[in-house]
Amino acid sequence: MQTLNQLSALRNCLSPLRAAGKIALVPTMGALHDGHISLVRQARDRAAHVVVSIFVNPRQFGANEDLDAYPRQLARDAALLQAEGVAVLWAPTVEEMYPAGYATNISVSGVSEGLCGAARPGHFDGVATVVAKLFNQVQPDLALFGEKDWQQLAVIRRMARDLDFAQPHVSAILGVETLREADGLAMSSRNAYLTPQERAAAAALPRAMRAAIARIEGGEPAAPALAELERAILAAGFASLDYAELRDADTLEPLPAASPHPARLIAAARLGKARLIDNMPVAPI
Ligand code: PAF
């Protein structure tokens, strides 16, 4: 595996690889867990060469967010990726990604609004901007993202469609199912912020989501089921619920109840220093 942090070196390294087969890109911010490794393995199944990017992107963190605290463990991450047969680790510095004078922002309206977009103003502009740059830098045949960030995936698909990214074409942006711990908590680099006591309480979120989904799939309106979800997680020790909403799985339109289309229950809640997000499918009725 080659670890590169300069764009010129990345381009030199990728052109012979591209001639020899498909390239899959797995964009990450590092602090890799089994969820990331599952993305890498799916990438390997689908492409001759896997490029993983590790870049803690300052543009997607708000002023009072956890940019400085975000876990950084490049040497450990590199060893994991090497063992997974990754061809290239692309780990640019902030200066390489955003050189002096950098002035361009990509803003995707509609799907970026509401949910995490409301709680984290500017976050999805930062995500869309860095992912567009990564697509241009690596020019992959396909790119893989975790479904845990359901809204992020919708934003990236919209951005790729709107900006005519031929490679990856929108059909080659793959969402990979969320991996969960044994108690149901979605794997996330931010779970590292939880104390042991908070970690035990954290499983209340997926549990309450599953309970709400059972009621919604049983034909109840979403509002009372989501009110009960909020009550249950606050009782378990969460500080607050940022949001819990029933949305159309593709358009992210708000839904008052299950519908004939696939839907998604999407939630974010605060526990200790962590803001946990999760989403789960809601079957059509
Ligand atoms: O999901 C993430 O880790 C990040 O938002 C991404 C897609 C790598 C962009 O920085």
XYZ file of C-alpha atoms and ligand atoms in Angstrom:
295
model
C 0.000 0.000 0.000
C 1.224 3.474 -0.840
C 0.412 6.300 1.558
C 0.346 9.606 -0.308
C -0.296 13.168 0.764
C 0.413 15.160 -2.382
C -1.988 15.397 -5.294
C 0.755 15.146 -7.932
C 1.975 11.875 -6.377
C -1.586 10.551 -6.215
C -2.141 11.251 -9.917
C 1.172 9.625 -10.905
C 0.353 6.573 -8.837
C -3.230 6.179 -10.091
C -2.739 6.450 -13.855
C -1.050 3.031 -14.293
C -3.524 1.464 -11.836
C -6.464 2.871 -13.795
C -5.140 1.242 -16.976
C -5.076 -2.108 -15.163
C -8.653 -2.179 -13.812
C -11.421 -0.430 -11.923
C -10.688 1.887 -9.022
C -13.030 2.073 -6.022
C -12.858 4.994 -3.592
C -13.815 4.770 0.082
C -13.814 8.309 1.542
C -13.327 8.439 5.328
C -12.204 10.736 8.115
C -10.135 7.931 9.677
C -10.481 6.473 13.208
C -11.496 3.382 11.304
C -13.877 0.797 12.771
C -15.448 -2.381 11.422
C -18.046 -0.330 9.522
C -15.255 1.235 7.445
C -13.607 -2.159 6.970
C -16.879 -3.506 5.597
C -16.864 -0.638 3.036
C -13.294 -1.550 2.068
C -14.169 -5.240 1.641
C -17.166 -4.422 -0.541
C -14.935 -2.103 -2.571
C -12.419 -4.909 -3.059
C -15.160 -7.236 -4.300
C -16.113 -4.704 -6.960
C -12.838 -3.205 -8.161
C -9.248 -4.157 -8.946
C -7.824 -1.356 -6.800
C -9.134 0.294 -3.658
C -8.223 3.845 -2.689
C -9.155 4.934 0.844
C -9.008 8.606 1.724
C -8.468 9.780 5.274
C -9.074 13.477 5.693
C -10.647 15.182 8.699
C -12.368 17.863 6.662
C -12.467 21.180 8.564
C -15.142 22.596 6.234
C -17.775 20.155 7.479
C -17.330 21.017 11.176
C -19.178 23.981 12.718
C -17.381 26.530 14.907
C -18.423 24.813 18.153
C -18.075 21.244 16.933
C -15.493 18.523 17.557
C -12.876 19.231 14.845
C -9.990 19.374 17.327
C -11.223 16.433 19.405
C -12.010 14.211 16.400
C -9.924 11.021 16.829
C -6.823 10.924 14.615
C -4.861 7.666 14.434
C -3.252 7.502 11.020
C -0.592 4.870 11.790
C -3.164 2.448 13.214
C -5.579 3.120 10.340
C -2.799 2.587 7.771
C -1.919 -0.815 9.278
C -5.591 -1.890 9.120
C -5.914 -0.796 5.495
C -2.663 -2.472 4.491
C -3.982 -5.745 5.946
C -7.169 -5.322 3.866
C -5.239 -5.124 0.586
C -5.871 -1.427 -0.053
C -3.704 -0.104 -2.913
C -3.497 3.567 -1.946
C -4.114 5.535 1.230
C -4.772 9.146 0.223
C -4.137 11.285 3.286
C -3.759 14.904 2.161
C -2.967 17.725 4.561
C -5.464 20.568 4.983
C -3.098 22.799 2.956
C -2.990 20.287 0.109
C -6.787 20.002 0.025
C -7.478 23.710 0.488
C -4.391 25.642 -0.634
C -4.076 29.358 0.170
C -6.699 31.277 -1.782
C -9.162 28.359 -1.951
C -12.616 29.923 -2.451
C -15.134 27.437 -3.855
C -18.097 26.007 -2.015
C -20.619 23.420 -3.225
C -24.070 23.777 -1.723
C -26.801 21.242 -2.409
C -30.267 22.554 -1.570
C -33.345 20.426 -0.803
C -31.941 17.187 0.591
C -29.376 19.061 2.732
C -32.094 21.021 4.513
C -33.648 19.817 7.774
C -32.443 16.848 9.861
C -28.650 17.198 10.352
C -28.654 20.179 7.962
C -30.767 22.150 10.457
C -28.663 21.179 13.475
C -25.317 21.638 11.683
C -25.491 24.681 9.368
C -22.891 24.448 6.582
C -22.072 20.803 7.343
C -23.375 19.384 4.071
C -21.730 22.170 2.030
C -18.456 20.983 3.541
C -19.245 17.348 2.777
C -20.365 18.036 -0.826
C -17.307 20.218 -1.454
C -14.748 17.722 -0.178
C -16.424 14.731 -1.838
C -16.528 16.552 -5.203
C -12.802 17.269 -4.781
C -12.078 13.642 -3.838
C -14.010 12.460 -6.914
C -11.939 14.764 -9.115
C -8.678 13.835 -7.417
C -9.133 10.061 -7.535
C -11.530 9.774 -10.515
C -12.826 6.448 -9.253
C -15.121 4.099 -11.152
C -17.204 3.698 -8.019
C -17.373 5.165 -4.541
C -18.751 3.616 -1.354
C -20.333 5.359 1.625
C -21.923 4.058 4.816
C -25.709 4.177 5.062
C -25.379 5.351 8.653
C -25.168 8.883 7.217
C -28.357 8.478 5.176
C -28.811 12.201 4.520
C -25.139 12.548 3.539
C -25.584 9.779 0.985
C -28.624 11.574 -0.480
C -26.655 14.841 -0.669
C -23.697 13.157 -2.393
C -25.944 11.385 -4.931
C -27.711 14.675 -5.725
C -24.382 16.511 -6.058
C -22.905 13.831 -8.367
C -26.023 13.873 -10.549
C -26.197 17.673 -10.689
C -22.498 18.203 -11.429
C -22.348 15.476 -14.119
C -19.734 13.326 -12.476
C -19.343 10.704 -15.183
C -17.089 8.658 -12.959
C -18.325 7.875 -10.435
C -21.688 7.960 -12.153
C -24.557 8.176 -9.713
C -25.312 4.493 -10.237
C -21.816 3.738 -8.982
C -22.232 5.516 -5.660
C -22.963 2.609 -3.366
C -24.473 2.830 0.098
C -23.322 0.078 2.433
C -25.511 -1.155 5.290
C -24.711 0.117 8.793
C -22.728 -2.266 10.988
C -23.930 -2.478 14.583
C -22.438 -3.502 17.898
C -23.983 -6.555 19.614
C -26.444 -4.327 21.521
C -27.592 -2.590 18.322
C -25.586 0.665 18.563
C -24.511 1.815 15.079
C -20.720 1.763 14.728
C -19.248 5.256 14.611
C -15.883 6.877 15.249
C -17.724 9.220 17.628
C -18.744 6.317 19.916
C -15.205 6.740 21.308
C -16.450 9.903 23.077
C -18.783 7.842 25.304
C -17.872 6.917 28.899
C -18.557 3.241 29.780
C -21.826 4.291 31.468
C -22.909 6.353 28.456
C -21.887 3.534 26.126
C -24.274 1.206 27.989
C -27.081 3.800 27.739
C -26.437 4.435 24.024
C -28.207 1.247 22.942
C -31.477 2.885 24.041
C -31.467 4.874 20.786
C -31.619 1.934 18.329
C -33.967 0.114 20.730
C -36.380 3.058 20.844
C -36.124 3.429 17.054
C -37.064 -0.215 16.527
C -40.032 0.187 18.889
C -41.233 3.306 17.013
C -40.866 1.512 13.668
C -42.968 -1.420 14.901
C -45.779 1.006 15.769
C -45.501 2.930 12.484
C -45.387 -0.262 10.429
C -48.463 -1.373 12.397
C -50.334 1.618 10.916
C -50.005 4.239 13.696
C -49.161 7.834 12.782
C -45.495 8.729 13.272
C -45.982 11.574 15.813
C -46.998 9.549 18.917
C -44.454 6.816 18.144
C -41.685 9.426 17.884
C -42.831 11.170 21.087
C -42.457 7.830 22.867
C -38.997 7.402 21.304
C -37.951 10.756 22.786
C -39.348 9.846 26.206
C -37.511 6.493 26.170
C -34.070 7.866 25.282
C -34.315 10.759 27.791
C -35.259 8.215 30.478
C -32.177 6.185 29.488
C -29.866 9.156 30.117
C -29.621 10.971 26.776
C -29.317 14.760 27.194
C -31.595 15.606 24.266
C -33.107 14.449 21.012
C -31.985 16.646 18.091
C -34.610 15.111 15.837
C -36.393 11.867 15.023
C -38.333 11.963 11.786
C -40.046 9.690 9.328
C -38.872 10.529 5.803
C -39.246 9.130 2.295
C -36.117 6.989 1.876
C -35.146 8.567 -1.483
C -36.480 12.125 -1.572
C -36.243 12.667 2.217
C -39.720 14.283 2.096
C -41.284 14.270 5.604
C -44.012 11.625 6.065
C -46.821 11.656 8.661
C -47.098 7.843 8.580
C -45.810 4.828 6.650
C -46.547 5.138 2.933
C -46.545 2.946 -0.190
C -42.878 3.933 -0.725
C -39.914 2.785 1.359
C -39.380 5.183 4.261
C -36.653 5.757 6.784
C -36.707 6.682 10.454
C -33.790 9.087 10.888
C -32.634 10.333 14.289
C -29.884 12.271 16.057
C -29.502 12.569 19.808
C -26.962 13.852 22.315
C -25.400 11.684 24.992
C -22.489 13.058 27.013
C -19.983 14.593 24.570
C -21.328 12.600 21.629
C -23.988 13.412 19.075
C -25.172 10.028 17.811
C -27.015 9.593 14.519
C -28.848 6.554 13.237
C -31.451 5.548 10.667
C -33.462 2.420 9.926
C -35.800 1.279 7.163
C -39.572 1.476 7.566
C -41.439 -0.943 5.353
C -43.991 0.393 2.855
C -47.677 -0.283 3.613
O -18.691 10.210 6.273
C -17.563 10.741 6.411
O -16.661 10.194 7.048
C -17.291 12.103 5.800
O -18.414 12.924 5.884
C -16.776 12.032 4.343
C -17.816 11.418 3.409
C -15.499 11.223 4.306
C -16.471 13.441 3.824
O -15.523 14.076 4.612
